Structure formats: C-alpha cells, structure tokens
C-alpha cells in the first residue's frame, strides 16, 4: 500500500465553482501534513500546512481526519490561476526531514 | 535571495555516461534533499543531508552519489547512466532548528534528464 494516495483527477471545474478532494495516508503515526501546489513543468511549492483543527487560507480550506486517516483540500470560488496539480504531503515517521509525497490531483479551471 | 538553484535545466545522456547535477541554496538551510519525479508518481527521495559533511540514503539511492562539502552546495552524481534514470530531478532545502515541528521544503526548478 502506498504511504500517500490521491485521486489523480483531473477535476475540471468552471470558474467560480467549489472543488474538493481528499488524500489518504497509511501510517497512523504521521505527524505533519501539507498541501503543495505544482504547476505544469515547475517545482512544487508549499500551499498550506494542515492542522488538526482544520485551517483556512483565503479561498483554500484544509481538513485533517486522523480517525479515517485522510486530509482534504477545498477550493472555493475557483480561479483560472488555480489550475495546477495539488500534492498531498505527509511526514510519516515524525522525522521532520523525510516527507512522503502523493502523486497529485490535477485541477483544471475553465472559463 | 535566489533560493534553490539547479543546473543544468535539461540534459540528454547516452547509456553509460556520467554527469553531476548541481544544486545550490542561499538561505543557510541545514537540510538538503534530492528527489526524482516520474510521470504519475510522487516524488521519491534519493539522498538527503542534514548538514555539511553528512549525507544519507533515501528511498531510491541506487545509481546515485552525493556529497555535501559546504552548507550551500549539494551535487548529485549519476554514474553509468541507465534509461531507468530518465526523470525530472528536484533539489530541495529546509531549515530545521530547535522546534522541529515544521518543515517547509523549498524546491529548485528541476533538471529534466533523458538517458538514451
């Protein structure tokens, strides 16, 4: 079983729509959770960390469900510029220098 | 700050050739990493370093070597290139201090390598 699994998508949504997707992780002892964004042929960049209580950053909301071992990302009022691949990233062992990356969920926002 | 820089951006190698991928960071980060990204797959950790003079293997180290003689530089060496090493290679760095509860990794722009 992969450490981090994501629905690859693509999620094709119109501008202004809300889109949400999850990722699951296998190690219940995982400590830290992140969403990274990767534009086509570019490097990953941190979008947001995911905290136990859930957190919001503008139009983006991240949730963590430890009981079911998944994290989610919701994007409200989608913009064309939100088109990207979103990588779910987990620190599986509590060692902060090693991260496990999901393969990514592709979101395409259309005009 | 330039952040994390990588050279070259693109390279085509013949089977059996060797090359070094360069990585430099100017953020005084202590941790540095090399990943490879294959289509449809998550990033896989090749090697990492927790400081100058200290390196360790990641998930997929075979066919690669690294060194860390300075805080800034973390080159990745490919010996005897094979088609299976065709991939996009990303270097990353992060700072981990006394409170190790947070680890944002900053990535370089990547090197696209093709082995024919």
Tab-separated table of C-alpha atoms in Angstrom:
chain	number	residue	atom	x	y	z
A	1	UNK	CA	0.000	0.000	0.000
A	2	UNK	CA	1.326	3.459	-0.876
A	3	UNK	CA	2.067	5.789	2.024
A	4	UNK	CA	0.034	8.571	0.437
A	5	UNK	CA	-2.732	8.046	-2.109
A	6	UNK	CA	-4.601	10.630	-4.115
A	7	UNK	CA	-7.275	10.608	-6.764
A	8	UNK	CA	-5.325	11.778	-9.819
A	9	UNK	CA	-8.357	13.542	-11.319
A	10	UNK	CA	-8.480	15.577	-13.401
A	11	UNK	CA	-11.151	17.691	-11.780
A	12	UNK	CA	-12.495	20.015	-14.468
A	13	UNK	CA	-14.496	22.857	-12.958
A	14	UNK	CA	-15.856	26.203	-14.193
A	15	UNK	CA	-14.612	29.461	-12.766
A	16	UNK	CA	-16.341	30.301	-9.525
A	17	UNK	CA	-17.086	26.685	-8.635
A	18	UNK	CA	-16.056	24.869	-5.492
A	19	UNK	CA	-13.851	21.808	-5.817
A	20	UNK	CA	-12.747	19.443	-3.086
A	21	UNK	CA	-10.605	16.350	-2.993
A	22	UNK	CA	-9.001	14.081	-0.453
A	23	UNK	CA	-5.896	12.107	0.109
A	24	UNK	CA	-5.391	9.123	2.373
A	25	UNK	CA	-2.273	8.171	4.285
A	26	UNK	CA	-1.301	4.757	5.590
A	27	UNK	CA	0.737	5.476	8.715
A	28	UNK	CA	-1.480	6.383	11.650
A	29	UNK	CA	1.555	7.806	13.468
A	30	UNK	CA	2.063	10.511	10.845
A	31	UNK	CA	2.741	13.869	12.429
A	32	UNK	CA	2.681	16.630	9.848
A	33	UNK	CA	0.557	17.220	6.784
A	34	UNK	CA	0.861	19.642	3.922
A	35	UNK	CA	-0.616	20.565	0.576
A	36	UNK	CA	1.870	21.583	-2.098
A	37	UNK	CA	0.968	23.037	-5.463
A	38	UNK	CA	2.827	22.123	-8.639
A	39	UNK	CA	2.266	23.978	-11.887
A	40	UNK	CA	2.963	22.205	-15.161
A	41	UNK	CA	6.691	21.544	-15.570
A	42	UNK	CA	7.514	23.582	-12.465
A	43	UNK	CA	8.717	22.813	-8.973
A	44	UNK	CA	6.357	22.078	-6.064
A	45	UNK	CA	5.598	24.973	-3.744
A	46	UNK	CA	4.001	24.895	-0.324
A	47	UNK	CA	0.336	25.871	-0.471
A	48	UNK	CA	-0.536	25.315	3.177
A	49	UNK	CA	0.113	23.192	6.199
A	50	UNK	CA	-2.776	21.183	7.609
A	51	UNK	CA	-3.507	21.496	11.303
A	52	UNK	CA	-5.533	19.157	13.467
A	53	UNK	CA	-8.329	21.663	13.913
A	54	UNK	CA	-8.532	22.434	10.217
A	55	UNK	CA	-7.361	25.690	8.745
A	56	UNK	CA	-8.234	28.180	6.096
A	57	UNK	CA	-6.132	30.421	3.904
A	58	UNK	CA	-8.267	32.696	1.785
A	59	UNK	CA	-10.252	30.504	-0.599
A	60	UNK	CA	-8.474	27.336	0.481
A	61	UNK	CA	-9.579	25.156	3.381
A	62	UNK	CA	-7.694	22.113	4.614
A	63	UNK	CA	-9.056	19.484	6.972
A	64	UNK	CA	-7.434	16.568	8.763
A	65	UNK	CA	-9.334	13.451	9.828
A	66	UNK	CA	-6.988	11.316	11.921
A	67	UNK	CA	-9.575	8.630	12.662
A	68	UNK	CA	-10.065	7.877	8.964
A	69	UNK	CA	-6.541	8.899	8.009
A	70	UNK	CA	-7.291	11.395	5.327
A	71	UNK	CA	-6.779	15.059	4.629
A	72	UNK	CA	-8.834	17.199	2.329
A	73	UNK	CA	-8.465	20.396	0.365
A	74	UNK	CA	-11.375	22.581	-0.660
A	75	UNK	CA	-11.050	25.454	-3.086
A	76	UNK	CA	-13.872	27.985	-3.153
A	77	UNK	CA	-14.613	30.453	-5.951
A	78	UNK	CA	-12.118	28.774	-8.281
A	79	UNK	CA	-9.916	30.975	-10.443
A	80	UNK	CA	-8.209	30.098	-13.718
A	81	UNK	CA	-4.932	30.501	-11.853
A	82	UNK	CA	-5.891	27.638	-9.519
A	83	UNK	CA	-5.288	25.182	-12.373
A	84	UNK	CA	-2.434	23.028	-11.128
A	85	UNK	CA	-1.582	19.693	-9.593
A	86	UNK	CA	-2.044	19.549	-5.829
A	87	UNK	CA	0.326	17.278	-3.960
A	88	UNK	CA	-0.625	15.760	-0.640
A	89	UNK	CA	2.456	15.521	1.573
A	90	UNK	CA	2.802	13.652	4.839
A	91	UNK	CA	5.541	13.294	7.415
A	92	UNK	CA	5.065	9.582	8.055
A	93	UNK	CA	7.531	8.851	10.810
A	94	UNK	CA	7.683	12.033	12.803
A	95	UNK	CA	11.131	12.620	11.314
A	96	UNK	CA	10.778	16.105	10.010
A	97	UNK	CA	13.357	15.721	7.310
A	98	UNK	CA	11.532	12.954	5.429
A	99	UNK	CA	8.304	13.653	3.638
A	100	UNK	CA	6.118	11.302	1.610
A	101	UNK	CA	4.515	12.785	-1.475
A	102	UNK	CA	1.324	11.723	-3.172
A	103	UNK	CA	1.254	11.596	-6.964
A	104	UNK	CA	-1.029	14.611	-7.080
A	105	UNK	CA	-4.563	15.619	-8.006
A	106	UNK	CA	-4.905	17.695	-11.147
A	107	UNK	CA	-7.401	20.546	-11.146
A	108	UNK	CA	-8.322	22.405	-14.311
A	109	UNK	CA	-10.455	25.526	-14.007
A	110	UNK	CA	-12.152	26.576	-17.240
A	111	UNK	CA	-13.514	29.988	-18.198
B	1	UNK	CA	17.784	35.610	-2.339
B	2	UNK	CA	17.889	33.289	-5.333
B	3	UNK	CA	16.538	30.416	-3.202
B	4	UNK	CA	17.424	26.989	-4.591
B	5	UNK	CA	19.113	26.918	-7.969
B	6	UNK	CA	19.811	23.891	-10.140
B	7	UNK	CA	21.886	23.346	-13.244
B	8	UNK	CA	21.503	22.212	-15.932
B	9	UNK	CA	17.812	22.645	-16.756
B	10	UNK	CA	17.881	19.915	-19.394
B	11	UNK	CA	20.311	17.175	-20.326
B	12	UNK	CA	20.396	14.187	-22.643
B	13	UNK	CA	22.834	11.423	-21.755
B	14	UNK	CA	23.838	8.269	-23.505
B	15	UNK	CA	23.701	4.976	-21.628
B	16	UNK	CA	26.837	4.559	-19.549
B	17	UNK	CA	27.751	8.229	-19.392
B	18	UNK	CA	28.144	10.082	-16.107
B	19	UNK	CA	27.155	13.559	-15.027
B	20	UNK	CA	26.723	15.786	-11.991
B	21	UNK	CA	23.550	17.721	-11.270
B	22	UNK	CA	24.361	20.896	-9.371
B	23	UNK	CA	22.261	22.340	-6.546
B	24	UNK	CA	22.922	25.488	-4.532
B	25	UNK	CA	20.852	27.264	-1.894
B	26	UNK	CA	21.475	30.687	-0.385
B	27	UNK	CA	19.028	30.503	2.539
B	28	UNK	CA	21.517	28.992	5.005
B	29	UNK	CA	19.330	25.896	5.277
B	30	UNK	CA	20.868	22.948	7.068
B	31	UNK	CA	18.823	20.224	5.356
B	32	UNK	CA	19.053	19.467	1.661
B	33	UNK	CA	17.382	16.767	-0.455
B	34	UNK	CA	17.384	15.233	-3.888
B	35	UNK	CA	14.156	13.845	-5.357
B	36	UNK	CA	13.175	12.332	-8.647
B	37	UNK	CA	9.699	12.654	-10.127
B	38	UNK	CA	8.445	10.196	-12.697
B	39	UNK	CA	5.157	10.684	-14.598
B	40	UNK	CA	2.132	9.783	-12.471
B	41	UNK	CA	4.281	9.117	-9.411
B	42	UNK	CA	5.000	11.019	-6.249
B	43	UNK	CA	8.414	12.492	-5.603
B	44	UNK	CA	10.866	9.858	-4.440
B	45	UNK	CA	13.716	10.779	-2.100
B	46	UNK	CA	17.125	9.800	-3.481
B	47	UNK	CA	19.522	11.224	-0.887
B	48	UNK	CA	19.398	13.830	1.826
B	49	UNK	CA	21.837	15.741	4.009
B	50	UNK	CA	21.329	17.165	7.481
B	51	UNK	CA	24.412	19.376	7.308
B	52	UNK	CA	27.825	19.807	5.723
B	53	UNK	CA	29.722	16.531	5.697
B	54	UNK	CA	26.659	14.379	6.480
B	55	UNK	CA	24.632	12.536	3.861
B	56	UNK	CA	22.279	9.576	3.946
B	57	UNK	CA	20.304	7.413	1.567
B	58	UNK	CA	16.669	7.960	0.823
B	59	UNK	CA	14.184	5.635	-0.785
B	60	UNK	CA	15.844	5.188	-4.213
B	61	UNK	CA	19.622	5.764	-3.901
B	62	UNK	CA	20.927	3.108	-6.299
B	63	UNK	CA	22.890	4.555	-9.208
B	64	UNK	CA	23.483	7.905	-7.495
B	65	UNK	CA	26.003	9.516	-5.184
B	66	UNK	CA	26.075	12.809	-3.312
B	67	UNK	CA	28.448	14.942	-1.307
B	68	UNK	CA	27.951	17.945	0.962
B	69	UNK	CA	31.189	19.807	1.474
B	70	UNK	CA	29.512	23.156	2.175
B	71	UNK	CA	26.165	24.289	3.574
B	72	UNK	CA	25.221	25.783	0.217
B	73	UNK	CA	26.013	23.016	-2.274
B	74	UNK	CA	24.613	19.512	-2.662
B	75	UNK	CA	25.597	17.961	-6.021
B	76	UNK	CA	24.092	14.689	-7.251
B	77	UNK	CA	26.323	12.391	-9.259
B	78	UNK	CA	24.998	9.839	-11.747
B	79	UNK	CA	27.450	7.125	-12.639
B	80	UNK	CA	26.825	4.837	-15.615
B	81	UNK	CA	23.519	6.385	-16.660
B	82	UNK	CA	20.671	3.994	-17.465
B	83	UNK	CA	17.309	4.602	-19.213
B	84	UNK	CA	15.586	3.987	-15.849
B	85	UNK	CA	17.181	7.227	-14.627
B	86	UNK	CA	15.212	9.277	-17.140
B	87	UNK	CA	13.257	11.579	-14.867
B	88	UNK	CA	12.869	15.092	-13.502
B	89	UNK	CA	15.229	15.742	-10.613
B	90	UNK	CA	14.422	18.271	-7.921
B	91	UNK	CA	16.727	19.571	-5.251
B	92	UNK	CA	15.152	20.995	-2.107
B	93	UNK	CA	16.245	22.544	1.155
B	94	UNK	CA	14.732	23.293	4.534
B	95	UNK	CA	15.701	24.635	7.907
B	96	UNK	CA	15.138	22.528	10.994
B	97	UNK	CA	16.020	24.125	14.269
B	98	UNK	CA	15.241	23.516	17.905
B	99	UNK	CA	11.499	23.342	17.290
B	100	UNK	CA	11.299	20.637	14.647
B	101	UNK	CA	7.573	20.763	14.290
B	102	UNK	CA	7.568	22.429	10.899
B	103	UNK	CA	9.412	21.599	7.722
B	104	UNK	CA	8.650	23.631	4.628
B	105	UNK	CA	10.846	22.394	1.853
B	106	UNK	CA	11.864	24.862	-0.851
B	107	UNK	CA	12.456	23.355	-4.259
B	108	UNK	CA	14.709	24.252	-7.141
B	109	UNK	CA	13.309	24.491	-10.688
B	110	UNK	CA	14.349	20.946	-11.579
B	111	UNK	CA	16.586	19.202	-14.102
B	112	UNK	CA	14.951	17.202	-16.893
B	113	UNK	CA	17.205	14.276	-17.698
B	114	UNK	CA	16.794	11.847	-20.577
B	115	UNK	CA	19.006	8.777	-20.914
B	116	UNK	CA	19.029	7.208	-24.382
